[in-house]
Amino acid sequence: MNLFGAACGAVCAVGPGVPAMLKLSTGSAGNADFTRTAQYREVAATIWVQALSSDELQHVGDLSQQGALRIVYVAGVAGGMDRAAGTGGDMVNFDGADWLVVRQMEQWGTAWSKLMVRRQT
């Protein structure tokens, strides 16, 4: 059952999604000067953006997060850093900026993800 598709019927009537580009990390490449350059697979997507709720702000209060934070809902899977799994570094590009996925708040299979993102400078 596609819960995201079912919910979108009601949600999209109230607030249409925002076009975005998901930049899914595929690792990094080594450079001649021994630095690393992040590599991404880009996927066009529609997202729904919200401010953080008071509970979410309280939750990240102890994490010393700085900068602009938002909650993004997206169809599909994207995630934050997981060093043990060797994954992370996914980005979402919208509002003319790249936003780093700092935490995957919820994931429902491969149907949709709720992400906390921070604007990059």
PDB file of C-alpha atoms in Angstrom:
ATOM      1  CA  MET A   1       0.000   0.000   0.000  1.00  0.00           C
ATOM      2  CA  ASN A   2       1.375   3.403  -1.005  1.00  0.00           C
ATOM      3  CA  LEU A   3       0.665   5.520   2.091  1.00  0.00           C
ATOM      4  CA  PHE A   4       2.589   8.506   0.729  1.00  0.00           C
ATOM      5  CA  GLY A   5       0.496   8.524  -2.431  1.00  0.00           C
ATOM      6  CA  ALA A   6      -2.729   8.246  -0.446  1.00  0.00           C
ATOM      7  CA  ALA A   7      -1.767  11.070   1.924  1.00  0.00           C
ATOM      8  CA  CYS A   8      -0.569  13.249  -0.943  1.00  0.00           C
ATOM      9  CA  GLY A   9      -4.125  13.505  -2.258  1.00  0.00           C
ATOM     10  CA  ALA A  10      -5.130  15.471   0.851  1.00  0.00           C
ATOM     11  CA  VAL A  11      -1.808  17.216   1.531  1.00  0.00           C
ATOM     12  CA  CYS A  12      -1.225  18.354  -2.042  1.00  0.00           C
ATOM     13  CA  ALA A  13      -4.628  20.046  -2.105  1.00  0.00           C
ATOM     14  CA  VAL A  14      -3.604  22.209   0.880  1.00  0.00           C
ATOM     15  CA  GLY A  15       0.032  22.843   0.033  1.00  0.00           C
ATOM     16  CA  PRO A  16       1.595  21.804  -3.246  1.00  0.00           C
ATOM     17  CA  GLY A  17       5.076  20.382  -3.129  1.00  0.00           C
ATOM     18  CA  VAL A  18       8.284  22.248  -3.934  1.00  0.00           C
ATOM     19  CA  PRO A  19      10.476  21.049  -6.797  1.00  0.00           C
ATOM     20  CA  ALA A  20      13.862  19.922  -5.514  1.00  0.00           C
ATOM     21  CA  MET A  21      16.941  17.952  -6.453  1.00  0.00           C
ATOM     22  CA  LEU A  22      17.964  15.084  -4.182  1.00  0.00           C
ATOM     23  CA  LYS A  23      21.720  14.637  -4.145  1.00  0.00           C
ATOM     24  CA  LEU A  24      22.263  11.091  -2.902  1.00  0.00           C
ATOM     25  CA  SER A  25      25.815  10.422  -1.762  1.00  0.00           C
ATOM     26  CA  THR A  26      27.716   7.764  -3.684  1.00  0.00           C
ATOM     27  CA  GLY A  27      30.965   8.231  -1.754  1.00  0.00           C
ATOM     28  CA  SER A  28      33.964  10.379  -2.570  1.00  0.00           C
ATOM     29  CA  ALA A  29      36.831  10.511  -5.025  1.00  0.00           C
ATOM     30  CA  GLY A  30      40.469  11.146  -4.229  1.00  0.00           C
ATOM     31  CA  ASN A  31      42.204  14.145  -5.782  1.00  0.00           C
ATOM     32  CA  ALA A  32      45.850  14.608  -6.802  1.00  0.00           C
ATOM     33  CA  ASP A  33      46.397  16.895  -3.768  1.00  0.00           C
ATOM     34  CA  PHE A  34      45.126  14.121  -1.429  1.00  0.00           C
ATOM     35  CA  THR A  35      41.829  15.880  -0.684  1.00  0.00           C
ATOM     36  CA  ARG A  36      38.472  14.174  -1.227  1.00  0.00           C
ATOM     37  CA  THR A  37      35.561  15.390  -3.354  1.00  0.00           C
ATOM     38  CA  ALA A  38      32.034  14.204  -2.556  1.00  0.00           C
ATOM     39  CA  GLN A  39      30.201  12.378  -5.351  1.00  0.00           C
ATOM     40  CA  TYR A  40      26.402  12.421  -5.763  1.00  0.00           C
ATOM     41  CA  ARG A  41      23.667  10.823  -7.820  1.00  0.00           C
ATOM     42  CA  GLU A  42      21.063  13.521  -8.542  1.00  0.00           C
ATOM     43  CA  VAL A  43      17.345  12.724  -8.617  1.00  0.00           C
ATOM     44  CA  ALA A  44      14.544  15.224  -9.290  1.00  0.00           C
ATOM     45  CA  ALA A  45      11.889  15.178  -6.556  1.00  0.00           C
ATOM     46  CA  THR A  46       8.957  17.014  -5.087  1.00  0.00           C
ATOM     47  CA  ILE A  47       9.273  17.817  -1.383  1.00  0.00           C
ATOM     48  CA  TRP A  48       7.160  19.378   1.341  1.00  0.00           C
ATOM     49  CA  VAL A  49       9.025  21.754   3.668  1.00  0.00           C
ATOM     50  CA  GLN A  50       8.051  22.731   7.219  1.00  0.00           C
ATOM     51  CA  ALA A  51       9.596  24.525  10.151  1.00  0.00           C
ATOM     52  CA  LEU A  52      10.671  22.371  13.082  1.00  0.00           C
ATOM     53  CA  SER A  53       8.030  21.812  15.764  1.00  0.00           C
ATOM     54  CA  SER A  54       8.764  22.789  19.363  1.00  0.00           C
ATOM     55  CA  ASP A  55       9.339  19.098  20.219  1.00  0.00           C
ATOM     56  CA  GLU A  56      11.811  18.747  17.351  1.00  0.00           C
ATOM     57  CA  LEU A  57      13.602  21.934  18.399  1.00  0.00           C
ATOM     58  CA  GLN A  58      13.854  20.607  21.941  1.00  0.00           C
ATOM     59  CA  HIS A  59      15.194  17.306  20.605  1.00  0.00           C
ATOM     60  CA  VAL A  60      18.017  18.992  18.657  1.00  0.00           C
ATOM     61  CA  GLY A  61      18.721  21.545  21.389  1.00  0.00           C
ATOM     62  CA  ASP A  62      21.318  19.255  22.932  1.00  0.00           C
ATOM     63  CA  LEU A  63      23.007  18.592  19.597  1.00  0.00           C
ATOM     64  CA  SER A  64      24.490  22.094  19.210  1.00  0.00           C
ATOM     65  CA  GLN A  65      22.992  22.447  15.739  1.00  0.00           C
ATOM     66  CA  GLN A  66      23.545  25.879  14.233  1.00  0.00           C
ATOM     67  CA  GLY A  67      22.117  27.496  11.134  1.00  0.00           C
ATOM     68  CA  ALA A  68      18.768  27.265   9.411  1.00  0.00           C
ATOM     69  CA  LEU A  69      16.986  23.950  10.040  1.00  0.00           C
ATOM     70  CA  ARG A  70      13.890  22.630   8.263  1.00  0.00           C
ATOM     71  CA  ILE A  71      11.860  19.441   8.103  1.00  0.00           C
ATOM     72  CA  VAL A  72      11.501  17.965   4.621  1.00  0.00           C
ATOM     73  CA  TYR A  73       9.132  15.198   3.574  1.00  0.00           C
ATOM     74  CA  VAL A  74      10.159  13.354   0.413  1.00  0.00           C
ATOM     75  CA  ALA A  75       8.913  10.329  -1.462  1.00  0.00           C
ATOM     76  CA  GLY A  76      11.711   7.783  -1.298  1.00  0.00           C
ATOM     77  CA  VAL A  77      14.708   7.220   0.942  1.00  0.00           C
ATOM     78  CA  ALA A  78      17.423   9.680   1.918  1.00  0.00           C
ATOM     79  CA  GLY A  79      19.411   9.706   5.095  1.00  0.00           C
ATOM     80  CA  GLY A  80      21.798  11.383   7.434  1.00  0.00           C
ATOM     81  CA  MET A  81      25.299  10.332   8.397  1.00  0.00           C
ATOM     82  CA  ASP A  82      25.752   6.760   9.611  1.00  0.00           C
ATOM     83  CA  ARG A  83      29.473   6.137  10.035  1.00  0.00           C
ATOM     84  CA  ALA A  84      29.003   2.479  10.999  1.00  0.00           C
ATOM     85  CA  ALA A  85      27.106   1.795   7.768  1.00  0.00           C
ATOM     86  CA  GLY A  86      29.404   4.051   5.741  1.00  0.00           C
ATOM     87  CA  THR A  87      26.486   6.099   4.458  1.00  0.00           C
ATOM     88  CA  GLY A  88      25.411   9.712   4.668  1.00  0.00           C
ATOM     89  CA  GLY A  89      26.092  13.104   3.269  1.00  0.00           C
ATOM     90  CA  ASP A  90      22.854  13.242   1.291  1.00  0.00           C
ATOM     91  CA  MET A  91      21.715  16.735   0.295  1.00  0.00           C
ATOM     92  CA  VAL A  92      18.481  18.323  -0.868  1.00  0.00           C
ATOM     93  CA  ASN A  93      18.666  21.366  -3.147  1.00  0.00           C
ATOM     94  CA  PHE A  94      15.717  23.791  -2.896  1.00  0.00           C
ATOM     95  CA  ASP A  95      15.206  27.527  -2.359  1.00  0.00           C
ATOM     96  CA  GLY A  96      18.458  28.122  -4.238  1.00  0.00           C
ATOM     97  CA  ALA A  97      20.607  26.351  -1.639  1.00  0.00           C
ATOM     98  CA  ASP A  98      21.945  22.944  -0.705  1.00  0.00           C
ATOM     99  CA  TRP A  99      20.551  21.524   2.546  1.00  0.00           C
ATOM    100  CA  LEU A 100      22.476  18.723   4.280  1.00  0.00           C
ATOM    101  CA  VAL A 101      20.423  15.876   5.739  1.00  0.00           C
ATOM    102  CA  VAL A 102      21.471  15.938   9.393  1.00  0.00           C
ATOM    103  CA  ARG A 103      18.957  13.403  10.659  1.00  0.00           C
ATOM    104  CA  GLN A 104      16.438  10.978   9.269  1.00  0.00           C
ATOM    105  CA  MET A 105      13.484  11.594  11.581  1.00  0.00           C
ATOM    106  CA  GLU A 106      11.200   8.895  10.133  1.00  0.00           C
ATOM    107  CA  GLN A 107      11.228   6.422   7.286  1.00  0.00           C
ATOM    108  CA  TRP A 108       8.346   4.332   6.037  1.00  0.00           C
ATOM    109  CA  GLY A 109       9.954   1.599   3.952  1.00  0.00           C
ATOM    110  CA  THR A 110      10.927   3.018   0.600  1.00  0.00           C
ATOM    111  CA  ALA A 111       7.704   5.070   0.339  1.00  0.00           C
ATOM    112  CA  TRP A 112       8.754   8.288   2.115  1.00  0.00           C
ATOM    113  CA  SER A 113      11.165   9.875   4.556  1.00  0.00           C
ATOM    114  CA  LYS A 114      10.948  12.726   7.043  1.00  0.00           C
ATOM    115  CA  LEU A 115      14.316  14.499   7.123  1.00  0.00           C
ATOM    116  CA  MET A 116      15.864  17.250   9.217  1.00  0.00           C
ATOM    117  CA  VAL A 117      18.032  19.390   6.940  1.00  0.00           C
ATOM    118  CA  ARG A 118      20.462  22.261   7.587  1.00  0.00           C
ATOM    119  CA  ARG A 119      21.240  24.957   4.987  1.00  0.00           C
ATOM    120  CA  GLN A 120      24.831  24.916   3.787  1.00  0.00           C
ATOM    121  CA  THR A 121      26.843  28.070   3.150  1.00  0.00           C
TER     122      THR A 121
END
